[in-house]
CSV table of C-alpha atoms and ligand atoms in Angstrom, one decimal:
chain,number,residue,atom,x,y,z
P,1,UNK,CA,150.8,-29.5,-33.8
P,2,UNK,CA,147.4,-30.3,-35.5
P,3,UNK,CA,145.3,-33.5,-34.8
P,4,UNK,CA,147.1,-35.3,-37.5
P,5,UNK,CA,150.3,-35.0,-36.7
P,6,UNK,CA,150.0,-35.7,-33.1
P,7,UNK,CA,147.9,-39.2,-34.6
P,8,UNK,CA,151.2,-39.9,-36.7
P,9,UNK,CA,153.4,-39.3,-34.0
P,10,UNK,CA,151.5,-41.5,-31.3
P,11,UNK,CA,151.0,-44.2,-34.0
P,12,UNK,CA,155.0,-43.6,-35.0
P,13,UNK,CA,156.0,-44.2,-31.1
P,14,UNK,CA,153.7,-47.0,-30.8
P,15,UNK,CA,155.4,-48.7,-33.8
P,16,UNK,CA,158.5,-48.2,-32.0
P,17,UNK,CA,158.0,-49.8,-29.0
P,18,UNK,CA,156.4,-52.5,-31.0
P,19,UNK,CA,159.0,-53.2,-32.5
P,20,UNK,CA,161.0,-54.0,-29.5
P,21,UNK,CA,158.3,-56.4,-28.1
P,22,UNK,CA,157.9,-57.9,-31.7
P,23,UNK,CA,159.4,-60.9,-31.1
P,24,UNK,CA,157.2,-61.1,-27.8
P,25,UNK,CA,154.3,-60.6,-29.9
P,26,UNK,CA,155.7,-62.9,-32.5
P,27,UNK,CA,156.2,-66.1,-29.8
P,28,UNK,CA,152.4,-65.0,-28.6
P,29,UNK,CA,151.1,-65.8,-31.8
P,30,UNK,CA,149.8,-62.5,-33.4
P,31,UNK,CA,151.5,-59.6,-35.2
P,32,UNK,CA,153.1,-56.8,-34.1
P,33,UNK,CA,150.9,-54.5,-35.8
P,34,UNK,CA,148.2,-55.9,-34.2
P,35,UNK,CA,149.5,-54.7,-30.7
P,36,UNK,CA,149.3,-50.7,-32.3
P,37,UNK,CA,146.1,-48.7,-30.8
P,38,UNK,CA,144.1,-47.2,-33.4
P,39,UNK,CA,144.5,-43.7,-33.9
P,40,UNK,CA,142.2,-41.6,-31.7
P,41,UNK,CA,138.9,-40.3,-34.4
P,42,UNK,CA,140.4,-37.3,-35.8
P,43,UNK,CA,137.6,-34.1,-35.2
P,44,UNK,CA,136.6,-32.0,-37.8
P,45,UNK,CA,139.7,-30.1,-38.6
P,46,UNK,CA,140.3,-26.7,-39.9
P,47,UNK,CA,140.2,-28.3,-43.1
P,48,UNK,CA,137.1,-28.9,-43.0
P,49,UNK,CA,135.5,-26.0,-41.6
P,50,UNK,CA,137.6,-23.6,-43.6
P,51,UNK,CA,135.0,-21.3,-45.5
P,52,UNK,CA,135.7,-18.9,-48.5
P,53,UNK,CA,132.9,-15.8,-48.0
P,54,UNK,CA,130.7,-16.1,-51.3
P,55,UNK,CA,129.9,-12.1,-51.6
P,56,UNK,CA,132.5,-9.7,-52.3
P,57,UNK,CA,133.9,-7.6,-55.0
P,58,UNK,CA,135.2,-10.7,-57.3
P,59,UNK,CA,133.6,-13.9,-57.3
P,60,UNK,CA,135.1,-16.7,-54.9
P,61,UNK,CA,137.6,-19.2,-57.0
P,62,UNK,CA,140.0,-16.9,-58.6
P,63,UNK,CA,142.4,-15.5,-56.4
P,64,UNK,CA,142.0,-18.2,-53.4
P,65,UNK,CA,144.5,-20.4,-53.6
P,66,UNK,CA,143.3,-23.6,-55.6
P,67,UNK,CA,141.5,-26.5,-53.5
P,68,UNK,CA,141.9,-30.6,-54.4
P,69,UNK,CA,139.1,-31.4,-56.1
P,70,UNK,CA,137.5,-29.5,-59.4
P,71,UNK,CA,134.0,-29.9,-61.3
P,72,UNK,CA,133.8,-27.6,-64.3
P,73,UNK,CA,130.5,-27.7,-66.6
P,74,UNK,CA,129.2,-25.5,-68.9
P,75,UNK,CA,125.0,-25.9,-69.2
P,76,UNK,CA,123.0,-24.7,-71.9
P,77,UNK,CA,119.8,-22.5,-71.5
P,78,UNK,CA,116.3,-24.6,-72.5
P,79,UNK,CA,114.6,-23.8,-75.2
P,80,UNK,CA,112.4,-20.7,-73.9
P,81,UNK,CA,114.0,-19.8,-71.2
P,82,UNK,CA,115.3,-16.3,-72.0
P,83,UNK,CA,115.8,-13.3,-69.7
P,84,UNK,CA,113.5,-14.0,-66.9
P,85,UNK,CA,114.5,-18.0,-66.6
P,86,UNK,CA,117.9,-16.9,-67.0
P,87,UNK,CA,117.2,-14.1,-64.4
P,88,UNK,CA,115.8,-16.8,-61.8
P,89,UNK,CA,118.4,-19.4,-62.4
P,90,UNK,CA,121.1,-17.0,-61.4
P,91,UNK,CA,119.1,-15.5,-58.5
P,92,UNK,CA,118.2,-19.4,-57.6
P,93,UNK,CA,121.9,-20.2,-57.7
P,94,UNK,CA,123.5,-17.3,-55.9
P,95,UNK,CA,120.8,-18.3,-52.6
P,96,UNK,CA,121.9,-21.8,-52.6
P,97,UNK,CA,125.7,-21.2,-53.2
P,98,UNK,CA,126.6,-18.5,-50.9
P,99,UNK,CA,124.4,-21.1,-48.0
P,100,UNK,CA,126.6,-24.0,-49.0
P,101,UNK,CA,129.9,-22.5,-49.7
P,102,UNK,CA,129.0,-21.6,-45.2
P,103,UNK,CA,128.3,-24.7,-44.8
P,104,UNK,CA,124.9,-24.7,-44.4
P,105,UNK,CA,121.9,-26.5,-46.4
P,106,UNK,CA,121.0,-24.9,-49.2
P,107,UNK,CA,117.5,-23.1,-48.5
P,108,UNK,CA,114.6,-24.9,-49.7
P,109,UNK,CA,116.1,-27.6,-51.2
P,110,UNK,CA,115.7,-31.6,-50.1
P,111,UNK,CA,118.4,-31.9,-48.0
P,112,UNK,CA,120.4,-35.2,-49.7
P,113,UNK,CA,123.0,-35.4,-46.9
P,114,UNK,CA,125.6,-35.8,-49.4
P,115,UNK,CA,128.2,-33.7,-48.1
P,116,UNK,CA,126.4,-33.5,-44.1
P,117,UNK,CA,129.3,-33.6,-41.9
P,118,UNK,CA,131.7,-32.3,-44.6
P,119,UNK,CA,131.9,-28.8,-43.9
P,120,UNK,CA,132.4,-26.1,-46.3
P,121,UNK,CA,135.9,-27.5,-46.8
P,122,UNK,CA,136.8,-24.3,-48.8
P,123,UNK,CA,133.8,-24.9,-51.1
P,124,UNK,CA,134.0,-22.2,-54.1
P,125,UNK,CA,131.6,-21.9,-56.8
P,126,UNK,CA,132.6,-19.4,-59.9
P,127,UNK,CA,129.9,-18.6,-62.6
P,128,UNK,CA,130.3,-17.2,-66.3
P,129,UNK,CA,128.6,-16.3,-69.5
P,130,UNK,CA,129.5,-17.6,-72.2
P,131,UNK,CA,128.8,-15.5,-76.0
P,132,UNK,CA,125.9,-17.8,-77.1
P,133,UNK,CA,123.5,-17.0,-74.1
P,134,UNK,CA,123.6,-13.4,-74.6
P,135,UNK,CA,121.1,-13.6,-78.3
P,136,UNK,CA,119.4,-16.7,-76.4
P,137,UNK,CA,118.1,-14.2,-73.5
P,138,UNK,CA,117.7,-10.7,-75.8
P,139,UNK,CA,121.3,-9.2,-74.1
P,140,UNK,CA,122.8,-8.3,-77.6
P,141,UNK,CA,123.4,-5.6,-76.7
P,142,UNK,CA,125.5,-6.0,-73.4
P,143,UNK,CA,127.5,-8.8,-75.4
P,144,UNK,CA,131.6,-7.8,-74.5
P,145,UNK,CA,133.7,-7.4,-77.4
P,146,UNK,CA,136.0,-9.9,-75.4
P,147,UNK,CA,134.0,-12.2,-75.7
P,148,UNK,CA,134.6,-13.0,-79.7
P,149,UNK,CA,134.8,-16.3,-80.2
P,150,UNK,CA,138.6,-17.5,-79.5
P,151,UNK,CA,141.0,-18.1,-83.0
P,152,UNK,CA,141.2,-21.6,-84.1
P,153,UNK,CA,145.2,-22.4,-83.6
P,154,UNK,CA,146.7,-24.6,-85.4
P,155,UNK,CA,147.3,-27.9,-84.0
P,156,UNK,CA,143.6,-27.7,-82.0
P,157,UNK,CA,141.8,-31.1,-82.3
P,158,UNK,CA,138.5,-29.5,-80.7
P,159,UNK,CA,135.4,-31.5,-79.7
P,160,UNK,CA,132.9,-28.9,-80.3
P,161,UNK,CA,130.1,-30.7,-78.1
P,162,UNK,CA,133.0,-30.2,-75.1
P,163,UNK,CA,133.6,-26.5,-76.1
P,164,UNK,CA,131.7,-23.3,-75.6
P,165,UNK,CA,128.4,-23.2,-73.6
P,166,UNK,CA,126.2,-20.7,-72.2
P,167,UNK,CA,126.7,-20.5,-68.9
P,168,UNK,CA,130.3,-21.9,-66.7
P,169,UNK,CA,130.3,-23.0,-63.2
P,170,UNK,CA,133.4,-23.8,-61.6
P,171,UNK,CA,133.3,-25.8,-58.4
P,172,UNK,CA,136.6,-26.3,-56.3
P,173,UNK,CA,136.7,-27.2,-52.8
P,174,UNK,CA,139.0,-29.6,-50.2
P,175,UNK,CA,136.1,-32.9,-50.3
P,176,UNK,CA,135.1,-34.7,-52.9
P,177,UNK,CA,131.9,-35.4,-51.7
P,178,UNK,CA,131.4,-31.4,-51.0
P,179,UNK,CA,132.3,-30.5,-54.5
P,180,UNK,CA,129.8,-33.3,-56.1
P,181,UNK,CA,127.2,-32.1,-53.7
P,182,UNK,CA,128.0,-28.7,-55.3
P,183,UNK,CA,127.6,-29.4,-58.8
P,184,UNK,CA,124.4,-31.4,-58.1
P,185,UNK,CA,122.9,-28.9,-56.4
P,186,UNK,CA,123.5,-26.5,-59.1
P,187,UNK,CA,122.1,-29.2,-62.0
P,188,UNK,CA,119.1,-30.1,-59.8
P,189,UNK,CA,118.5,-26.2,-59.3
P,190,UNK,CA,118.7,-25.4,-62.8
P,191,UNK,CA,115.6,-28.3,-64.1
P,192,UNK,CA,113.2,-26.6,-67.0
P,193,UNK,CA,116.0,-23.6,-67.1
P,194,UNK,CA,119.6,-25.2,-68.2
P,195,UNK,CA,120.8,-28.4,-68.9
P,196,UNK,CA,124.7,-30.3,-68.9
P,197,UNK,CA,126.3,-29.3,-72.2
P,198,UNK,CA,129.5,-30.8,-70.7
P,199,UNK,CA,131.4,-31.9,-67.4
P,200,UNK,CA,134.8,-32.2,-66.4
P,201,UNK,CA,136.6,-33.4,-63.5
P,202,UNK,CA,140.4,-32.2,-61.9
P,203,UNK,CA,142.3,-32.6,-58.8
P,204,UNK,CA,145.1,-31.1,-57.2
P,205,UNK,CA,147.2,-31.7,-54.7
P,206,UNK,CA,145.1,-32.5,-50.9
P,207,UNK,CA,145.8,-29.4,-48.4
P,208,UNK,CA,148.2,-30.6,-45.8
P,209,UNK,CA,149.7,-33.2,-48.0
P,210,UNK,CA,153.4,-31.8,-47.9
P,211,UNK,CA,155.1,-30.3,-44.6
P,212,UNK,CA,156.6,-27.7,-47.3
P,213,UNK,CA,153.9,-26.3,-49.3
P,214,UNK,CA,154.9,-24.9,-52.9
P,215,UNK,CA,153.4,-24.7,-55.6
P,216,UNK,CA,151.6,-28.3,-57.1
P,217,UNK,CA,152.7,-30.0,-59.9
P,218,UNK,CA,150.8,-31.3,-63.2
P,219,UNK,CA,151.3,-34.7,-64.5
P,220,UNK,CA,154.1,-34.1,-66.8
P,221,UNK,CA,156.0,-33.6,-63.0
P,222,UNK,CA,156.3,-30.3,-63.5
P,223,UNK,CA,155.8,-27.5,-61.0
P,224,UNK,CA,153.0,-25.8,-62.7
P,225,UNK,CA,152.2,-22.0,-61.6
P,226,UNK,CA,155.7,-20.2,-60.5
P,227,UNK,CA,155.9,-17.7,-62.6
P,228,UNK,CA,151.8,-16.4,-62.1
P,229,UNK,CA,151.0,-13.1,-61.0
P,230,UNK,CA,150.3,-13.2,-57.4
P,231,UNK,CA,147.9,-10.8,-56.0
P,232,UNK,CA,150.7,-9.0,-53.5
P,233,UNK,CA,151.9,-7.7,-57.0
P,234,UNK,CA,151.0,-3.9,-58.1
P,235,UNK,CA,149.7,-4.5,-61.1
P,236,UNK,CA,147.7,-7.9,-60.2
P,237,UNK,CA,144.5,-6.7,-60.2
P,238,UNK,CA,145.5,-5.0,-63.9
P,239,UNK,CA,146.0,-8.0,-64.9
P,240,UNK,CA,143.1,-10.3,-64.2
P,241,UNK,CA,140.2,-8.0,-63.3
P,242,UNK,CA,138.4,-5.4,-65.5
P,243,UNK,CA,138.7,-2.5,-63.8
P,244,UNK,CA,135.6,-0.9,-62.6
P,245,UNK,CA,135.9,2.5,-63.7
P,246,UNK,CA,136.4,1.6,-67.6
P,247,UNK,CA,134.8,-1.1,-67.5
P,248,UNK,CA,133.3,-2.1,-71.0
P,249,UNK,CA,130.2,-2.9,-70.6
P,250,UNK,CA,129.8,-1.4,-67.5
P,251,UNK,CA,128.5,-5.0,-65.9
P,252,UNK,CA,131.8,-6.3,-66.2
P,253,UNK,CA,133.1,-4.0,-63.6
P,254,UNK,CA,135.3,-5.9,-61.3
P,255,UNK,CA,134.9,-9.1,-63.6
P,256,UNK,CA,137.6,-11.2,-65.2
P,257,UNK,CA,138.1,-13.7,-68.4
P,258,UNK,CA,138.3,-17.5,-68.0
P,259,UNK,CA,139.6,-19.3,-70.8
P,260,UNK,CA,138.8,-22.9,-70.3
P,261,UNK,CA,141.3,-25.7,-72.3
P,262,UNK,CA,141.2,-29.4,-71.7
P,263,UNK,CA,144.7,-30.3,-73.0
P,264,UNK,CA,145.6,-33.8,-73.2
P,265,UNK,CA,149.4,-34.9,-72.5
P,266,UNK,CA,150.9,-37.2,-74.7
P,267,UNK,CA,152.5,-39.0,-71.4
P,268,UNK,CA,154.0,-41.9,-73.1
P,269,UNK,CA,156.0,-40.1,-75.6
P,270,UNK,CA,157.4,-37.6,-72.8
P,271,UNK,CA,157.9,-40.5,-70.4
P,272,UNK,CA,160.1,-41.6,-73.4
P,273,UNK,CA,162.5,-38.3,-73.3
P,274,UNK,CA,165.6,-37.9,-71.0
P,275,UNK,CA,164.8,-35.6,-68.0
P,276,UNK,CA,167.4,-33.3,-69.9
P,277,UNK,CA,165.1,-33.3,-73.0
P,278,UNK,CA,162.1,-33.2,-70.4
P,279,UNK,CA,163.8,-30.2,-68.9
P,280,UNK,CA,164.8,-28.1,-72.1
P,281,UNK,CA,161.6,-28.3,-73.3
P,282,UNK,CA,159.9,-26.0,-70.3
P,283,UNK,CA,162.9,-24.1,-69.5
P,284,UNK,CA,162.6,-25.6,-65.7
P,285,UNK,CA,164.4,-28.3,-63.4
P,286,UNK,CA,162.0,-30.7,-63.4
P,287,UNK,CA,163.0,-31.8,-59.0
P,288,UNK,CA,162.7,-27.8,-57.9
P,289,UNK,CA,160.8,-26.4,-60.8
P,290,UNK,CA,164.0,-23.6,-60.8
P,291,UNK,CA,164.8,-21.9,-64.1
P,292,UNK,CA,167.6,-23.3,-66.7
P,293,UNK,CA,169.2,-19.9,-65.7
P,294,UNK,CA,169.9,-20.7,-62.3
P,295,UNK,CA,168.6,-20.1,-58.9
P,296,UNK,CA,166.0,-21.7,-56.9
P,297,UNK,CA,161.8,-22.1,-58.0
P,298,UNK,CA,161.1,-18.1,-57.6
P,299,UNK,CA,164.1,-17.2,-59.2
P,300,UNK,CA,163.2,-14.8,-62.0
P,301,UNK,CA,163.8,-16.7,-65.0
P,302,UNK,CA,166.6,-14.9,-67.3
P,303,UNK,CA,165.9,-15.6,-70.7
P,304,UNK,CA,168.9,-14.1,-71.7
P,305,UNK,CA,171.4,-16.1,-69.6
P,306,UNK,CA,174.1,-17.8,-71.5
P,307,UNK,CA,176.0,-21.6,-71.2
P,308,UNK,CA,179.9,-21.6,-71.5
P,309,UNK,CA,179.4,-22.4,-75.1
P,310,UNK,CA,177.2,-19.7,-75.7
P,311,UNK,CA,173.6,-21.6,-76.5
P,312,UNK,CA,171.3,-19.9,-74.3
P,313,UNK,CA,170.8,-21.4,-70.8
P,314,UNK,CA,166.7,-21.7,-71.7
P,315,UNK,CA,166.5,-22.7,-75.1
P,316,UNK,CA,164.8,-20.6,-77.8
P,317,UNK,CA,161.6,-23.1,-77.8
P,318,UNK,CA,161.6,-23.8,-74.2
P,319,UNK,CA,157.7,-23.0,-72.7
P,320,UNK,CA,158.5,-20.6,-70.4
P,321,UNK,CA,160.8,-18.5,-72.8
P,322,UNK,CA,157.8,-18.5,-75.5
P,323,UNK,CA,155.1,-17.7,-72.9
P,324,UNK,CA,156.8,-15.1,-70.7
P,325,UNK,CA,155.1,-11.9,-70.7
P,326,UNK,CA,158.5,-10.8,-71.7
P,327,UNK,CA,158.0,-12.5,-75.1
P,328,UNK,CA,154.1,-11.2,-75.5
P,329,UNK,CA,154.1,-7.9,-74.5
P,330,UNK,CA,153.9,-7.9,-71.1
P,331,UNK,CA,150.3,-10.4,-72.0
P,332,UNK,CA,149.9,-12.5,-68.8
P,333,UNK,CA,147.0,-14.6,-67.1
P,334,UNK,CA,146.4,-16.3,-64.0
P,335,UNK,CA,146.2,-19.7,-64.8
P,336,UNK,CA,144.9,-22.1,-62.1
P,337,UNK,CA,144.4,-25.4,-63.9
P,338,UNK,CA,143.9,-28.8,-62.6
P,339,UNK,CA,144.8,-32.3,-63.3
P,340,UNK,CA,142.6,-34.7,-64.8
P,341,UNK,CA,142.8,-38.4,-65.6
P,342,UNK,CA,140.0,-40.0,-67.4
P,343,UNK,CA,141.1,-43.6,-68.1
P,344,UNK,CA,142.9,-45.1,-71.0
P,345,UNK,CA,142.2,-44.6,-74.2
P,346,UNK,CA,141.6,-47.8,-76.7
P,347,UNK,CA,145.8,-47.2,-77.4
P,348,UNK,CA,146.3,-48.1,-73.5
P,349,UNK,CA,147.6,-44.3,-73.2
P,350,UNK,CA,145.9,-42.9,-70.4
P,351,UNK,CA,143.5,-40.0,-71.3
P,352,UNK,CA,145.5,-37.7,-68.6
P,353,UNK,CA,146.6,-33.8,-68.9
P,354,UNK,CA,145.3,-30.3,-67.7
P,355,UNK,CA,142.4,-28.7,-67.4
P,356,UNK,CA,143.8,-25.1,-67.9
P,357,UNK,CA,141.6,-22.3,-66.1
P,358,UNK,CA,143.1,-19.0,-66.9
P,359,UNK,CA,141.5,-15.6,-65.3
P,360,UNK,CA,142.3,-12.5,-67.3
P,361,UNK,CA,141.2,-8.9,-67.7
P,362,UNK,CA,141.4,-9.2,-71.6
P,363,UNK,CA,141.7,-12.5,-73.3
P,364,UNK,CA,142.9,-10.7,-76.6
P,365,UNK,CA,145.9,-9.4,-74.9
P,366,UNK,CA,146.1,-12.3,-72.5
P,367,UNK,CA,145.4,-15.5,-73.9
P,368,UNK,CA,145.2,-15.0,-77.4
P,369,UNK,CA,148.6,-13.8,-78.2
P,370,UNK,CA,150.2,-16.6,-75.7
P,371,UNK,CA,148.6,-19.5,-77.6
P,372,UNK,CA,149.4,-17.6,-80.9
P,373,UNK,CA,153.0,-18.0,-79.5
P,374,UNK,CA,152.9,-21.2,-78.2
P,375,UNK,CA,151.0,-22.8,-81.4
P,376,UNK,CA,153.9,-22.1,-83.5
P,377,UNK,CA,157.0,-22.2,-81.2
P,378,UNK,CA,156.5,-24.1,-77.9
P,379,UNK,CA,158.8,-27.3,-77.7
P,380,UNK,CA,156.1,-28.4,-75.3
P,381,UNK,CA,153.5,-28.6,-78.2
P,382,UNK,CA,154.6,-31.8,-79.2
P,383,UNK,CA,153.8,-33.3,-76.0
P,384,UNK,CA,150.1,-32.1,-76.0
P,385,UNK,CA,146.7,-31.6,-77.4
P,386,UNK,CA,143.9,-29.2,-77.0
P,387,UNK,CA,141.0,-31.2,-77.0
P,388,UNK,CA,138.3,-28.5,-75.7
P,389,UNK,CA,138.0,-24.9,-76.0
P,390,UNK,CA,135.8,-22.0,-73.8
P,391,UNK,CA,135.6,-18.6,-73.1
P,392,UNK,CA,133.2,-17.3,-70.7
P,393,UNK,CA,132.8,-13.9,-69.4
P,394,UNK,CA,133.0,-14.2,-65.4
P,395,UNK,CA,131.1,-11.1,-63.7
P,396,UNK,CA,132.0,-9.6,-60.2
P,397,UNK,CA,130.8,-10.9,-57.4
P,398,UNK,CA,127.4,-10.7,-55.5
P,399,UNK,CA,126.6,-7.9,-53.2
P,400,UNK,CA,125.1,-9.4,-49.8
P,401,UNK,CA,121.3,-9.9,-51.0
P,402,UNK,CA,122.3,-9.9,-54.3
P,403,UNK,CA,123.0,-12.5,-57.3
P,404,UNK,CA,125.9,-12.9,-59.5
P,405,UNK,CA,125.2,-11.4,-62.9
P,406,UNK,CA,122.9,-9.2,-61.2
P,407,UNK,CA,124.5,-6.1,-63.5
P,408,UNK,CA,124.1,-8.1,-66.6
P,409,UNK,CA,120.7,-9.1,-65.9
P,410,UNK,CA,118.7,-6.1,-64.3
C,277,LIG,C1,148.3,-20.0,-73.5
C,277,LIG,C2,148.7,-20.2,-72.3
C,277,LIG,C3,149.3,-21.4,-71.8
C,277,LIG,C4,149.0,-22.7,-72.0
C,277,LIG,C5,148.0,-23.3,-73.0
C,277,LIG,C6,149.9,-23.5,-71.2
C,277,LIG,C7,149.9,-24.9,-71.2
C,277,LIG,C8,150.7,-25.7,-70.4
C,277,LIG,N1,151.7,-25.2,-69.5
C,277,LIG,C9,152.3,-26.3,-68.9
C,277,LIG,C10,153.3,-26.2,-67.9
C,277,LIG,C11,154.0,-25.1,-67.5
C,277,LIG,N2,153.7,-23.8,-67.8
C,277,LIG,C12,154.6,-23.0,-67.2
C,277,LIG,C13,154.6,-21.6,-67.3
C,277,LIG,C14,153.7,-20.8,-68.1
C,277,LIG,N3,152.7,-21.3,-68.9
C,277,LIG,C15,152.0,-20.2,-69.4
C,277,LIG,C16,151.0,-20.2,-70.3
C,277,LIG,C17,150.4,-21.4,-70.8
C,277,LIG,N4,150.7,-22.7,-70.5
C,277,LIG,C18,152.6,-19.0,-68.9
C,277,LIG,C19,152.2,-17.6,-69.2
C,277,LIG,C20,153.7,-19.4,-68.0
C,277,LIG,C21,154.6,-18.5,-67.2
C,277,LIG,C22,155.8,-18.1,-68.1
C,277,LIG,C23,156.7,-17.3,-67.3
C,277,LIG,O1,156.4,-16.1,-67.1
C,277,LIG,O2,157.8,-17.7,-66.9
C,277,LIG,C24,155.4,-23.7,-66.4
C,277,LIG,C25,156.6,-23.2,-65.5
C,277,LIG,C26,156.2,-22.8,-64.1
C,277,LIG,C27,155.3,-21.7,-64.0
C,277,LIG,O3,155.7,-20.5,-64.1
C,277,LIG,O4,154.1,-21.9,-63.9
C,277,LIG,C28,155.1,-25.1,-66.5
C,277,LIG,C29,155.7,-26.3,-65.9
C,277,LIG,C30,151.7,-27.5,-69.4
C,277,LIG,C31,152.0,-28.8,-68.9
C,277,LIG,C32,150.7,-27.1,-70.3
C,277,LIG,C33,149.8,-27.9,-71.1
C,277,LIG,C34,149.4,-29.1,-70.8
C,278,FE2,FE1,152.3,-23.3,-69.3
């Protein structure tokens, strides 16, 4: 039983009994409530000091399983900065994450006290390249033929100054005060080098905040990342890493593709639609996130599957039909988007959807052909809007003593 839970319990018994001298309390002249002890100062608990090693193979924040809170920013490089500033920046930024993704201050840096106390609370920080820097720092040459710049689909209502940028950091961790610290960190470190070209915020569900953890949901209510590769799978690596030896160029050995989408959901239109209308449109029950075609949440979906009256159990336009891998040729991605909620626009809708993070080894046989798919056919499409648009190149990870990019760069 963890701290928490033997708080809720003690308070749960408490309330109990209080409840049976209530009226006592009542007739004494103060509330029951009031007769509750507070709950004991919870320690730091494993949330807290959970810590995801920053060196290894791939970078941190891909494969880990997602944390609650999101920053994602692109920066751009300053005017003269080139090779060598882009050279220290990464160097600068490898020393200072892999220190606070431990827990510790990052090395010669004020120390803020931000996030003192916090722990690394899972703390990840994922870096990428994005095409524009490569010309901007005299890497032509090393500039991956992935990295063309992404088809305009139709339907895209892209805000170009919240698209693209040189250089992607992706900060997810369990504290919002650690992720902020984070991303400051980073923008303080990279003064005279790289500046905010944009900045987005997500959340996901807190750790701990369901006795039955599955998979989260997005704010359409739907469970949002069944059907995604999942790294006990043979061909998982395959499928979001370039593998190290064909890598082309040979600095993306061991790297992967993000493509970054801020898609806005059109919630007061679907909050309009009958949960069978929400339903047909993704091809899922909405309560177990189990396919049209039966079963329970990891049931394979069967796209094939037939009602009594012969319509097909997922219809033809239904999300998941139109972006299984089955539909695409085997194309597939793992997508680990977050939530975001920005307000309400002048309308009074709330400017709410996903911020849709999706690792691949290729985006041209991942990605591209997906969206392709889903511009034209996806019943969901009605419901939502690309608003942003990024593709950044996301190199292995750092070798102890090393810096990410390191291959790239040297
Ligand atoms: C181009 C890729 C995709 C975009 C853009 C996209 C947007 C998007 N998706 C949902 C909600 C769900 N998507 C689900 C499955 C799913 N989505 C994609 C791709 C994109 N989604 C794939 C490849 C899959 C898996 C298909 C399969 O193999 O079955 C689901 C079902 C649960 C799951 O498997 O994750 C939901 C729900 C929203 C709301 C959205 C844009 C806002
Ligand atoms: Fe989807």
């Amino acid at each position: 039983m963890t701290n928490h839970q033997a708080g809720h319990l003690s308070r749960r018994s408490l309330l109990g009994a209080a409840g049976i001298t209530g009226a006592v309390a009542a007739a004494a002249g103060f509330g029951a409530g009031e007769l509750v002890e507070p709950k004991a100062p919870t320690a730091l608990t494993t949330v807290g000091g959970d810590a995801v090693p920053f060196h290894g193979t791939h970078q941190a924040g891909i494969v880990e399983p997602m944390q609650s809170v999101l920053h994602t920013a692109a920066f751009d490089l300053t005017p003269g900065t080139g090779r060598p500033g882009l050279t220290a920046l990464m160097k600068r930024w490898s020393v200072v994450v892999a220190a606070l993704t431990q827990g510790q201050p990052a090395p010669g840096a004020r120390e803020d006290h931000v996030a003192t106390d916090a722990g690394p609370n899972s703390l990840t920080v994922t870096f990428g390249f994005g095409a524009s820097v490569f010309a901007k720092a005299g890497l032509q040459a090393r500039l991956p033929e992935a990295l063309a710049p992404l088809p305009a689909f139709p339907e895209d209502q892209l805000d170009r100054a919240r698209s693209d940028g040189d250089l992607w950091v992706q900060v997810c961790a369990n504290d919002p005060l650690v992720a902020f610290h984070a991303l400051r960190t980073l923008q303080r470190e990279a003064a005279g080098k790289a500046t905010v070209r944009w900045q987005m915020n997500g959340f996901s569900r807190s750790p701990g905040a369901t006795a039955h953890p599955h998979t989260g949901r997005n704010l359409m209510g739907q469970i949002d990342g069944t059907n995604n590769p999942k790294p006990g799978d043979e061909d998982f690596a395959a499928k979001v890493f370039v593998p190290a030896a064909q890598a082309a160029p040979a600095w993306m050995a061991n790297g992967s593709y993000v493509v970054f989408r801020r898609i806005r959901m059109l919630l007061d239109s679907w909050d309009r639609q009958s949960l069978t209308v929400q339903e047909r449109v993704i091809g899922r029950h909405q309560a177990s996130g189990a396919p049209l075609s039966g079963g329970t949440e990891t049931t394979p979906v069967d796209l094939e599957k037939q009602n009594p009256d012969g319509s097909l159990a997922i219809p033809g336009d239904a999300h998941v039909r139109v972006a299984a891998p089955a539909s695409n040729q085997g194309a597939a991605m793992l997508r680990r988007g977050y939530s975001y909620h920005d307000g309400f626009r002048p309308d009074g809708a709330p400017d709410a959807g996903l911020l849709f993070i999706a690792f691949q080894a290729d985006p041209l046989t991942g990605f591209v052909p997906v969206q392709r798919k889903l511009a034209r056919g996806d019943a969901l499409s009605r419901f939502v809007v690309h608003e942003s648009s990024a593709l950044f190149a996301v190199p292995g990870g750092a070798a102890e003593g090393g810096y990410v990019g390191q291959a790239l760069l040297e």
